[in-house]
Coordinates of N, CA and C in Angstrom, one line a residue:
M1 N 111.0 91.9 107.5 CA 110.6 90.7 106.7 C 110.9 91.1 105.2
N2 N 111.7 90.3 104.6 CA 112.1 90.6 103.2 C 110.9 90.1 102.3
A3 N 111.0 90.5 101.0 CA 110.0 90.2 100.0 C 109.7 88.7 99.9
E4 N 110.8 87.9 99.9 CA 110.7 86.4 99.7 C 109.9 85.8 101.0
A5 N 110.3 86.3 102.2 CA 109.7 85.8 103.4 C 108.2 86.3 103.5
Y6 N 107.9 87.5 103.0 CA 106.6 88.0 103.0 C 105.7 87.2 102.1
H7 N 106.2 86.9 100.9 CA 105.4 86.1 99.9 C 105.1 84.7 100.5
K8 N 106.2 84.0 101.1 CA 106.0 82.7 101.7 C 105.0 82.8 102.8
F9 N 105.1 83.8 103.6 CA 104.1 83.9 104.8 C 102.7 84.2 104.3
F10 N 102.6 85.2 103.3 CA 101.3 85.5 102.8 C 100.7 84.2 102.2
T11 N 101.4 83.4 101.5 CA 100.8 82.2 100.9 C 100.3 81.3 102.1
M12 N 101.0 81.2 103.1 CA 100.5 80.4 104.2 C 99.1 80.9 104.8
V13 N 99.1 82.2 105.0 CA 97.9 83.0 105.5 C 96.7 82.7 104.5
M14 N 97.0 83.0 103.2 CA 96.1 82.8 102.2 C 95.5 81.5 102.1
K15 N 96.3 80.4 102.2 CA 95.8 79.1 102.1 C 94.9 78.8 103.4
Y16 N 95.2 79.3 104.5 CA 94.4 79.1 105.7 C 93.1 79.8 105.5
I17 N 93.1 81.0 105.0 CA 91.8 81.8 104.8 C 90.9 81.1 103.8
L18 N 91.6 80.7 102.6 CA 90.8 80.1 101.6 C 90.2 78.8 102.0
K19 N 90.8 78.0 102.9 CA 90.3 76.8 103.4 C 89.2 77.0 104.4
N20 N 89.1 78.3 104.9 CA 88.1 78.6 105.9 C 87.1 79.8 105.4
S21 N 86.6 79.4 104.2 CA 85.5 80.3 103.7 C 85.9 81.7 103.2
G22 N 87.2 81.9 102.9 CA 87.6 83.3 102.6 C 88.1 83.4 101.1
T23 N 88.4 84.5 100.8 CA 88.9 84.8 99.4 C 90.3 85.4 99.5
I24 N 90.9 85.5 98.3 CA 92.2 86.1 98.2 C 92.2 87.5 98.8
S25 N 91.1 88.3 98.4 CA 91.0 89.6 98.9 C 90.9 89.7 100.4
D26 N 90.2 88.7 101.0 CA 90.1 88.6 102.5 C 91.5 88.4 103.1
A27 N 92.2 87.5 102.4 CA 93.7 87.2 102.9 C 94.5 88.5 102.8
E28 N 94.3 89.2 101.8 CA 95.1 90.4 101.7 C 94.8 91.5 102.8
D29 N 93.5 91.6 103.0 CA 93.1 92.5 104.1 C 93.6 92.0 105.4
I30 N 93.4 90.7 105.7 CA 93.8 90.2 107.0 C 95.3 90.3 107.2
M31 N 96.1 90.0 106.1 CA 97.5 90.1 106.2 C 97.9 91.6 106.6
Q32 N 97.3 92.5 105.9 CA 97.7 94.0 106.1 C 97.3 94.3 107.5
E33 N 96.2 93.9 108.0 CA 95.8 94.3 109.4 C 96.7 93.6 110.4
G34 N 97.0 92.3 110.1 CA 97.8 91.6 111.0 C 99.2 92.1 111.1
L35 N 99.8 92.6 110.0 CA 101.1 93.2 110.0 C 101.1 94.5 110.8
T36 N 100.1 95.2 110.7 CA 99.8 96.5 111.4 C 99.8 96.3 112.9
I37 N 99.0 95.3 113.3 CA 98.9 95.0 114.8 C 100.3 94.4 115.3
Y38 N 101.0 93.5 114.5 CA 102.2 93.0 114.9 C 103.2 94.1 115.1
L39 N 103.3 95.1 114.2 CA 104.3 96.1 114.3 C 104.0 97.0 115.5
K40 N 102.8 97.3 115.8 CA 102.4 98.0 116.9 C 102.8 97.3 118.3
V41 N 102.6 96.0 118.3 CA 102.9 95.2 119.4 C 104.4 95.1 119.6
V42 N 105.2 94.8 118.7 CA 106.6 94.7 118.9 C 107.3 96.0 119.2
K43 N 106.7 97.1 118.9 CA 107.3 98.4 119.3 C 107.1 98.7 120.8
N44 N 106.3 97.9 121.5 CA 106.1 98.0 122.9 C 107.4 97.6 123.6
K45 N 107.9 98.3 124.5 CA 109.2 97.9 125.1 C 109.0 96.7 126.1
N46 N 107.8 96.5 126.6 CA 107.5 95.4 127.4 C 107.3 94.0 126.7
F47 N 107.2 94.1 125.4 CA 106.9 92.9 124.6 C 108.0 91.9 124.7
K48 N 107.6 90.8 125.0 CA 108.6 89.6 124.9 C 108.0 88.5 124.1
Q49 N 108.5 88.3 122.9 CA 108.0 87.4 122.0 C 108.5 86.0 122.3
E50 N 107.6 85.1 122.4 CA 107.9 83.6 122.5 C 107.6 83.0 121.3
G51 N 108.5 82.2 120.7 CA 108.4 81.5 119.5 C 108.9 82.4 118.3
S52 N 108.6 81.9 117.2 CA 109.1 82.6 116.0 C 108.2 83.8 115.7
R53 N 108.7 84.8 114.9 CA 108.0 85.9 114.5 C 106.8 85.5 113.6
E54 N 107.1 84.5 112.7 CA 106.1 84.1 111.9 C 104.9 83.4 112.6
S55 N 105.2 82.6 113.6 CA 104.1 81.9 114.3 C 103.3 82.9 115.1
Y56 N 103.9 83.9 115.6 CA 103.2 85.0 116.3 C 102.3 85.8 115.4
L57 N 102.9 86.1 114.2 CA 102.1 86.9 113.2 C 101.0 86.0 112.6
F58 N 101.2 84.7 112.5 CA 100.2 83.9 112.0 C 99.0 83.8 112.9
K59 N 99.3 83.7 114.2 CA 98.3 83.7 115.3 C 97.4 85.0 115.3
I60 N 98.1 86.1 115.0 CA 97.3 87.3 114.9 C 96.4 87.2 113.7
C61 N 96.9 86.8 112.6 CA 96.0 86.7 111.3 C 95.0 85.7 111.5
R62 N 95.2 84.6 112.1 CA 94.2 83.6 112.4 C 93.1 84.1 113.3
N63 N 93.5 84.8 114.3 CA 92.5 85.4 115.2 C 91.7 86.5 114.6
L64 N 92.3 87.3 113.8 CA 91.6 88.3 113.0 C 90.6 87.6 112.1
W65 N 91.0 86.5 111.4 CA 90.0 85.8 110.5 C 88.8 85.3 111.3
W66 N 89.1 84.7 112.4 CA 88.0 84.1 113.3 C 87.0 85.3 113.6
K67 N 87.5 86.4 114.0 CA 86.7 87.5 114.4 C 85.8 88.0 113.2
E68 N 86.5 88.0 112.0 CA 85.8 88.4 110.7 C 84.6 87.3 110.4
L69 N 85.0 86.1 110.5 CA 83.9 85.0 110.3 C 82.8 85.2 111.2
N70 N 83.1 85.4 112.5 CA 82.0 85.6 113.5 C 81.2 86.8 113.2
R71 N 81.9 87.9 112.7 CA 81.1 89.1 112.4 C 80.2 88.8 111.2
R72 N 80.7 88.1 110.2 CA 79.8 87.7 109.0 C 78.7 86.9 109.4
K73 N 79.0 85.9 110.3 CA 77.9 85.0 110.8 C 76.7 85.8 111.5
K74 N 77.1 86.8 112.3 CA 76.1 87.6 113.0 C 75.4 88.5 112.0
E75 N 76.2 89.1 111.0 CA 75.5 89.9 110.0 C 74.5 89.1 109.1
K76 N 74.9 87.9 108.8 CA 74.0 87.0 108.0 C 72.8 86.7 108.8
K77 N 73.0 86.4 110.1 CA 71.8 86.0 111.0 C 70.9 87.2 111.1
N78 N 71.4 88.4 111.3 CA 70.6 89.6 111.4 C 69.9 89.9 110.1
F79 N 70.4 89.6 109.0 CA 69.8 89.8 107.7 C 68.6 88.9 107.6
F80 N 68.8 87.6 108.0 CA 67.6 86.7 107.9 C 66.5 87.1 108.9
V81 N 66.9 87.5 110.1 CA 65.9 87.9 111.0 C 65.1 89.1 110.5
Q82 N 65.8 90.1 110.0 CA 65.1 91.3 109.4 C 64.3 90.9 108.2
N83 N 64.8 90.1 107.4 CA 64.0 89.7 106.2 C 62.7 88.9 106.6
F84 N 62.9 88.0 107.6 CA 61.7 87.3 108.1 C 60.7 88.2 108.6
T85 N 61.1 89.1 109.5 CA 60.3 90.1 110.1 C 59.6 90.9 109.1
L86 N 60.2 91.3 108.1 CA 59.6 92.1 107.0 C 58.6 91.2 106.3
R87 N 58.9 90.0 106.0 CA 57.8 89.1 105.3 C 56.6 89.0 106.2
I88 N 56.8 88.8 107.5 CA 55.6 88.6 108.4 C 54.8 89.9 108.4
T89 N 55.5 91.1 108.4 CA 54.8 92.3 108.4 C 54.0 92.5 107.1
V90 N 54.6 92.2 106.1 CA 53.9 92.3 104.8 C 52.7 91.4 104.7
C91 N 52.9 90.2 105.1 CA 51.8 89.2 105.1 C 50.6 89.6 106.0
V92 N 50.9 90.1 107.1 CA 49.9 90.6 108.1 C 49.2 91.8 107.4
H93 N 49.9 92.7 106.9 CA 49.4 93.9 106.3 C 48.4 93.5 105.1
V94 N 48.9 92.6 104.3 CA 48.2 92.2 103.1 C 46.9 91.5 103.6
S95 N 47.0 90.6 104.6 CA 45.8 89.8 105.0 C 44.8 90.7 105.7
Q96 N 45.2 91.9 106.2 CA 44.2 92.8 106.8 C 43.4 93.6 105.8
H97 N 43.9 93.6 104.6 CA 43.2 94.4 103.6 C 42.4 93.6 102.7

């Protein structure tokens, strides 16, 4: 992938991630990880790519972003559960004294 193609593709990935609660930094990270995965996959002798290289790479990046969003959602949920539990513990402790 030459520099012009990379820039065009990165712009597409960045727009997708920005539209889906991400940042430019997120897009850079996802792009890097996506390219790493793509290169590992295409080195496999049994790999048979269907469709264009760009569409396959975009699917990898999209799936990575979905995983990241799910991880963040779980992390946020765990934070609220822990914070809520801490507040209950503090309230019970204070009311007992």
